[in-house]
Amino acid sequence: MDKYSKIIISSGPTREWIDPVRFISNASSGKMGFCLAEKAAYLGIEVVYVRGLTEAQYSNPKGARVVKVETTEEMKDAILKEMQSSSVLIMAAAPADFRPKNSTDSKIKKEEGSETLSLELVKNPDILLSVDEKVVSQNLKHILRVGFSAETDLLDKNATGKLERKNLDFIVGNYVGKDSKGFGDLDTSVIIFGREGSRKELGPASKEKIAAQILEYLNIASKEGQLSP
Ligand code: CTP
């Protein structure tokens, strides 16, 4: 197999501003993307870490070039700019799917006598679908695309649905929720679904170990044993 020349790893939540002091985001810490980027640095190819507002300790993986973004739109633009032939894209980020239709320049005030506030949201672009458009329109070759699918229910069905819809080679699925393991620091288990119908369970293990196992399974390195220092 030819070597890939670049691996782009997205990480963390994006942030969509409602007004100058409030935003919509989610509970992603950025740890999985960070662990993948630190392990990928041993593959001997360029690693680009496109990150939203991750927790501080997951903002700067050793050996990676960091591109910092805030909104889903910015993450999309940064990833599209990096995508070229012979690239691997691992979308571990949790981009916000919606943004406020009107983000105000002044802080929203409580209205006297009103107990509710309505916020109108519009859909953000799907980054993986935008990548697919670029791959097709620019005829990019030798691309590997990997998505993530964090689900509260029906993992196999939801993950494989996204794999097909977003035209991915693999999708890494896991269960999340307040009481299950997924977001944050705890050990995690994942299932990697492949385009050709493969299904591989990994873990439970630390995110560091799972990240190394994911990269090994994806077989990105051209030589054995490149994932340890
Ligand atoms: N993703 C993306 N662009 C978005 C939202 C998600 O590229 N605007 C990517 C994520 O990084 C992940 C995959 O798509 O790799 C699946 O993300 P997920 O949030 O689970 O899927 P959605 O398509 O947003 O579906 P839903 O929120 O309805 O489950």
PDB file of N, CA and C and ligand atoms in Angstrom, residues 10-12 14 26 72-73 75-76 79 89-98 123-131 146-151 158-159 162-163 165-166 168 170-172, ligand 1:
ATOM      1  N   SER A  10      -9.680  15.894  13.299  1.00  0.00           N
ATOM      2  CA  SER A  10     -10.468  16.978  13.909  1.00  0.00           C
ATOM      3  C   SER A  10     -10.835  16.565  15.324  1.00  0.00           C
ATOM      4  N   SER A  11     -11.016  17.561  16.179  1.00  0.00           N
ATOM      5  CA  SER A  11     -11.186  17.249  17.592  1.00  0.00           C
ATOM      6  C   SER A  11     -12.000  18.317  18.321  1.00  0.00           C
ATOM      7  N   GLY A  12     -12.730  17.871  19.316  1.00  0.00           N
ATOM      8  CA  GLY A  12     -13.387  18.812  20.224  1.00  0.00           C
ATOM      9  C   GLY A  12     -14.700  19.367  19.715  1.00  0.00           C
ATOM     10  N   THR A  14     -17.355  22.452  18.603  1.00  0.00           N
ATOM     11  CA  THR A  14     -17.318  23.815  18.056  1.00  0.00           C
ATOM     12  C   THR A  14     -18.239  24.676  18.915  1.00  0.00           C
ATOM     13  N   ASN A  26     -21.149  21.581  23.079  1.00  0.00           N
ATOM     14  CA  ASN A  26     -21.493  20.260  23.603  1.00  0.00           C
ATOM     15  C   ASN A  26     -20.382  19.767  24.513  1.00  0.00           C
ATOM     16  N   THR A  72     -18.421  25.600  13.440  1.00  0.00           N
ATOM     17  CA  THR A  72     -18.472  24.477  12.494  1.00  0.00           C
ATOM     18  C   THR A  72     -18.082  24.937  11.094  1.00  0.00           C
ATOM     19  N   GLU A  73     -18.550  26.111  10.719  1.00  0.00           N
ATOM     20  CA  GLU A  73     -18.215  26.666   9.393  1.00  0.00           C
ATOM     21  C   GLU A  73     -16.693  26.833   9.263  1.00  0.00           C
ATOM     22  N   MET A  75     -14.421  25.167  10.948  1.00  0.00           N
ATOM     23  CA  MET A  75     -13.803  23.831  10.914  1.00  0.00           C
ATOM     24  C   MET A  75     -13.902  23.247   9.511  1.00  0.00           C
ATOM     25  N   LYS A  76     -15.061  23.429   8.902  1.00  0.00           N
ATOM     26  CA  LYS A  76     -15.249  22.939   7.521  1.00  0.00           C
ATOM     27  C   LYS A  76     -14.212  23.568   6.594  1.00  0.00           C
ATOM     28  N   ILE A  79     -10.650  22.216   7.196  1.00  0.00           N
ATOM     29  CA  ILE A  79     -10.452  20.826   6.743  1.00  0.00           C
ATOM     30  C   ILE A  79     -10.415  20.759   5.217  1.00  0.00           C
ATOM     31  N   LEU A  89      -8.485  11.443   6.680  1.00  0.00           N
ATOM     32  CA  LEU A  89      -9.255  12.370   7.528  1.00  0.00           C
ATOM     33  C   LEU A  89      -9.947  11.564   8.613  1.00  0.00           C
ATOM     34  N   ILE A  90      -9.649  11.893   9.861  1.00  0.00           N
ATOM     35  CA  ILE A  90     -10.351  11.256  10.980  1.00  0.00           C
ATOM     36  C   ILE A  90     -11.166  12.332  11.687  1.00  0.00           C
ATOM     37  N   MET A  91     -12.484  12.243  11.550  1.00  0.00           N
ATOM     38  CA  MET A  91     -13.369  13.274  12.114  1.00  0.00           C
ATOM     39  C   MET A  91     -13.803  12.868  13.522  1.00  0.00           C
ATOM     40  N   ALA A  92     -12.919  13.154  14.488  1.00  0.00           N
ATOM     41  CA  ALA A  92     -13.254  12.847  15.883  1.00  0.00           C
ATOM     42  C   ALA A  92     -13.952  14.030  16.557  1.00  0.00           C
ATOM     43  N   ALA A  93     -14.057  15.144  15.846  1.00  0.00           N
ATOM     44  CA  ALA A  93     -14.687  16.336  16.438  1.00  0.00           C
ATOM     45  C   ALA A  93     -16.194  16.142  16.601  1.00  0.00           C
ATOM     46  N   ALA A  94     -16.764  16.956  17.451  1.00  0.00           N
ATOM     47  CA  ALA A  94     -18.210  16.989  17.620  1.00  0.00           C
ATOM     48  C   ALA A  94     -18.701  18.388  17.220  1.00  0.00           C
ATOM     49  N   PRO A  95     -18.794  18.625  15.903  1.00  0.00           N
ATOM     50  CA  PRO A  95     -19.209  19.965  15.461  1.00  0.00           C
ATOM     51  C   PRO A  95     -20.684  20.203  15.812  1.00  0.00           C
ATOM     52  N   ALA A  96     -20.983  21.429  16.207  1.00  0.00           N
ATOM     53  CA  ALA A  96     -22.381  21.771  16.487  1.00  0.00           C
ATOM     54  C   ALA A  96     -23.171  21.695  15.181  1.00  0.00           C
ATOM     55  N   ASP A  97     -24.321  21.016  15.228  1.00  0.00           N
ATOM     56  CA  ASP A  97     -25.114  20.833  14.012  1.00  0.00           C
ATOM     57  C   ASP A  97     -25.942  22.061  13.666  1.00  0.00           C
ATOM     58  N   PHE A  98     -26.196  22.922  14.663  1.00  0.00           N
ATOM     59  CA  PHE A  98     -27.039  24.102  14.438  1.00  0.00           C
ATOM     60  C   PHE A  98     -26.355  25.340  14.992  1.00  0.00           C
ATOM     61  N   LYS A 123     -29.407  25.073  10.343  1.00  0.00           N
ATOM     62  CA  LYS A 123     -28.495  23.932  10.235  1.00  0.00           C
ATOM     63  C   LYS A 123     -27.098  24.383   9.799  1.00  0.00           C
ATOM     64  N   ASN A 124     -26.102  23.797  10.412  1.00  0.00           N
ATOM     65  CA  ASN A 124     -24.731  24.003   9.957  1.00  0.00           C
ATOM     66  C   ASN A 124     -24.420  23.030   8.828  1.00  0.00           C
ATOM     67  N   PRO A 125     -23.390  23.303   8.036  1.00  0.00           N
ATOM     68  CA  PRO A 125     -23.021  22.322   7.000  1.00  0.00           C
ATOM     69  C   PRO A 125     -22.504  21.040   7.632  1.00  0.00           C
ATOM     70  N   ASP A 126     -22.707  19.920   6.954  1.00  0.00           N
ATOM     71  CA  ASP A 126     -22.097  18.664   7.380  1.00  0.00           C
ATOM     72  C   ASP A 126     -20.705  18.624   6.758  1.00  0.00           C
ATOM     73  N   ILE A 127     -19.683  18.593   7.610  1.00  0.00           N
ATOM     74  CA  ILE A 127     -18.303  18.709   7.118  1.00  0.00           C
ATOM     75  C   ILE A 127     -17.935  17.510   6.241  1.00  0.00           C
ATOM     76  N   LEU A 128     -18.323  16.311   6.687  1.00  0.00           N
ATOM     77  CA  LEU A 128     -17.961  15.120   5.902  1.00  0.00           C
ATOM     78  C   LEU A 128     -18.640  15.131   4.532  1.00  0.00           C
ATOM     79  N   LEU A 129     -19.859  15.647   4.459  1.00  0.00           N
ATOM     80  CA  LEU A 129     -20.509  15.739   3.143  1.00  0.00           C
ATOM     81  C   LEU A 129     -19.806  16.773   2.264  1.00  0.00           C
ATOM     82  N   SER A 130     -19.346  17.866   2.879  1.00  0.00           N
ATOM     83  CA  SER A 130     -18.607  18.875   2.108  1.00  0.00           C
ATOM     84  C   SER A 130     -17.286  18.290   1.607  1.00  0.00           C
ATOM     85  N   VAL A 131     -16.650  17.463   2.448  1.00  0.00           N
ATOM     86  CA  VAL A 131     -15.402  16.802   2.021  1.00  0.00           C
ATOM     87  C   VAL A 131     -15.695  15.880   0.835  1.00  0.00           C
ATOM     88  N   VAL A 146     -12.631   8.595   7.881  1.00  0.00           N
ATOM     89  CA  VAL A 146     -13.102   7.882   9.065  1.00  0.00           C
ATOM     90  C   VAL A 146     -13.960   8.836   9.888  1.00  0.00           C
ATOM     91  N   GLY A 147     -15.179   8.413  10.194  1.00  0.00           N
ATOM     92  CA  GLY A 147     -16.060   9.237  11.027  1.00  0.00           C
ATOM     93  C   GLY A 147     -16.199   8.635  12.403  1.00  0.00           C
ATOM     94  N   PHE A 148     -16.839   9.351  13.278  1.00  0.00           N
ATOM     95  CA  PHE A 148     -17.190   8.858  14.607  1.00  0.00           C
ATOM     96  C   PHE A 148     -18.700   8.930  14.758  1.00  0.00           C
ATOM     97  N   SER A 149     -19.234   8.056  15.577  1.00  0.00           N
ATOM     98  CA  SER A 149     -20.678   8.037  15.766  1.00  0.00           C
ATOM     99  C   SER A 149     -20.953   7.754  17.237  1.00  0.00           C
ATOM    100  N   ALA A 150     -21.191   8.812  17.991  1.00  0.00           N
ATOM    101  CA  ALA A 150     -21.482   8.651  19.420  1.00  0.00           C
ATOM    102  C   ALA A 150     -22.991   8.608  19.567  1.00  0.00           C
ATOM    103  N   GLU A 151     -23.500   7.492  20.052  1.00  0.00           N
ATOM    104  CA  GLU A 151     -24.950   7.292  20.063  1.00  0.00           C
ATOM    105  C   GLU A 151     -25.451   6.928  21.452  1.00  0.00           C
ATOM    106  N   ASN A 158     -27.441   3.213  13.607  1.00  0.00           N
ATOM    107  CA  ASN A 158     -27.121   4.636  13.410  1.00  0.00           C
ATOM    108  C   ASN A 158     -25.735   4.821  12.799  1.00  0.00           C
ATOM    109  N   ALA A 159     -24.774   4.041  13.310  1.00  0.00           N
ATOM    110  CA  ALA A 159     -23.395   4.213  12.823  1.00  0.00           C
ATOM    111  C   ALA A 159     -23.284   3.796  11.354  1.00  0.00           C
ATOM    112  N   LYS A 162     -24.745   6.342   9.017  1.00  0.00           N
ATOM    113  CA  LYS A 162     -23.882   7.515   8.785  1.00  0.00           C
ATOM    114  C   LYS A 162     -22.702   7.154   7.875  1.00  0.00           C
ATOM    115  N   LEU A 163     -22.194   5.942   8.061  1.00  0.00           N
ATOM    116  CA  LEU A 163     -21.084   5.463   7.207  1.00  0.00           C
ATOM    117  C   LEU A 163     -21.470   5.569   5.731  1.00  0.00           C
ATOM    118  N   ARG A 165     -24.239   7.258   4.419  1.00  0.00           N
ATOM    119  CA  ARG A 165     -24.707   8.601   4.036  1.00  0.00           C
ATOM    120  C   ARG A 165     -23.543   9.555   3.779  1.00  0.00           C
ATOM    121  N   LYS A 166     -22.480   9.411   4.595  1.00  0.00           N
ATOM    122  CA  LYS A 166     -21.356  10.357   4.491  1.00  0.00           C
ATOM    123  C   LYS A 166     -20.221   9.807   3.631  1.00  0.00           C
ATOM    124  N   LEU A 168     -18.150   7.134   3.929  1.00  0.00           N
ATOM    125  CA  LEU A 168     -16.912   6.928   4.687  1.00  0.00           C
ATOM    126  C   LEU A 168     -16.337   5.554   4.406  1.00  0.00           C
ATOM    127  N   PHE A 170     -14.611   4.051   7.074  1.00  0.00           N
ATOM    128  CA  PHE A 170     -14.860   3.442   8.384  1.00  0.00           C
ATOM    129  C   PHE A 170     -15.613   4.440   9.261  1.00  0.00           C
ATOM    130  N   ILE A 171     -16.338   3.886  10.241  1.00  0.00           N
ATOM    131  CA  ILE A 171     -16.907   4.759  11.274  1.00  0.00           C
ATOM    132  C   ILE A 171     -16.688   4.081  12.626  1.00  0.00           C
ATOM    133  N   VAL A 172     -16.272   4.892  13.592  1.00  0.00           N
ATOM    134  CA  VAL A 172     -15.983   4.388  14.936  1.00  0.00           C
ATOM    135  C   VAL A 172     -17.190   4.732  15.812  1.00  0.00           C
TER     136      VAL A 172
HETATM  137  N1  CTP B   1     -19.897  15.628  11.479  1.00  0.00           N
HETATM  138  C1  CTP B   1     -19.585  16.467  10.422  1.00  0.00           C
HETATM  139  N2  CTP B   1     -20.257  17.665  10.291  1.00  0.00           N
HETATM  140  C2  CTP B   1     -21.242  17.997  11.134  1.00  0.00           C
HETATM  141  C3  CTP B   1     -21.594  17.115  12.196  1.00  0.00           C
HETATM  142  C4  CTP B   1     -20.902  15.941  12.323  1.00  0.00           C
HETATM  143  O1  CTP B   1     -18.692  16.150   9.634  1.00  0.00           O
HETATM  144  N3  CTP B   1     -21.890  19.150  10.974  1.00  0.00           N
HETATM  145  C5  CTP B   1     -19.132  14.372  11.610  1.00  0.00           C
HETATM  146  C6  CTP B   1     -18.634  14.081  13.013  1.00  0.00           C
HETATM  147  O2  CTP B   1     -17.347  14.614  13.235  1.00  0.00           O
HETATM  148  C7  CTP B   1     -18.616  12.548  13.034  1.00  0.00           C
HETATM  149  C8  CTP B   1     -19.750  12.161  12.101  1.00  0.00           C
HETATM  150  O3  CTP B   1     -20.014  13.314  11.291  1.00  0.00           O
HETATM  151  O4  CTP B   1     -17.418  12.029  12.534  1.00  0.00           O
HETATM  152  C9  CTP B   1     -21.008  11.782  12.810  1.00  0.00           C
HETATM  153  O5  CTP B   1     -21.368  12.839  13.682  1.00  0.00           O
HETATM  154  P1  CTP B   1     -22.725  12.810  14.493  1.00  0.00           P
HETATM  155  O6  CTP B   1     -22.872  14.075  15.267  1.00  0.00           O
HETATM  156  O7  CTP B   1     -22.810  11.503  15.207  1.00  0.00           O
HETATM  157  O8  CTP B   1     -23.754  12.709  13.292  1.00  0.00           O
HETATM  158  P2  CTP B   1     -24.775  13.678  12.652  1.00  0.00           P
HETATM  159  O9  CTP B   1     -24.646  13.502  11.181  1.00  0.00           O
HETATM  160  O10 CTP B   1     -24.618  15.064  13.186  1.00  0.00           O
HETATM  161  O11 CTP B   1     -26.143  13.021  13.079  1.00  0.00           O
HETATM  162  P3  CTP B   1     -27.036  13.172  14.413  1.00  0.00           P
HETATM  163  O12 CTP B   1     -26.502  14.366  15.178  1.00  0.00           O
HETATM  164  O13 CTP B   1     -28.408  13.365  13.871  1.00  0.00           O
HETATM  165  O14 CTP B   1     -26.875  11.865  15.150  1.00  0.00           O
END
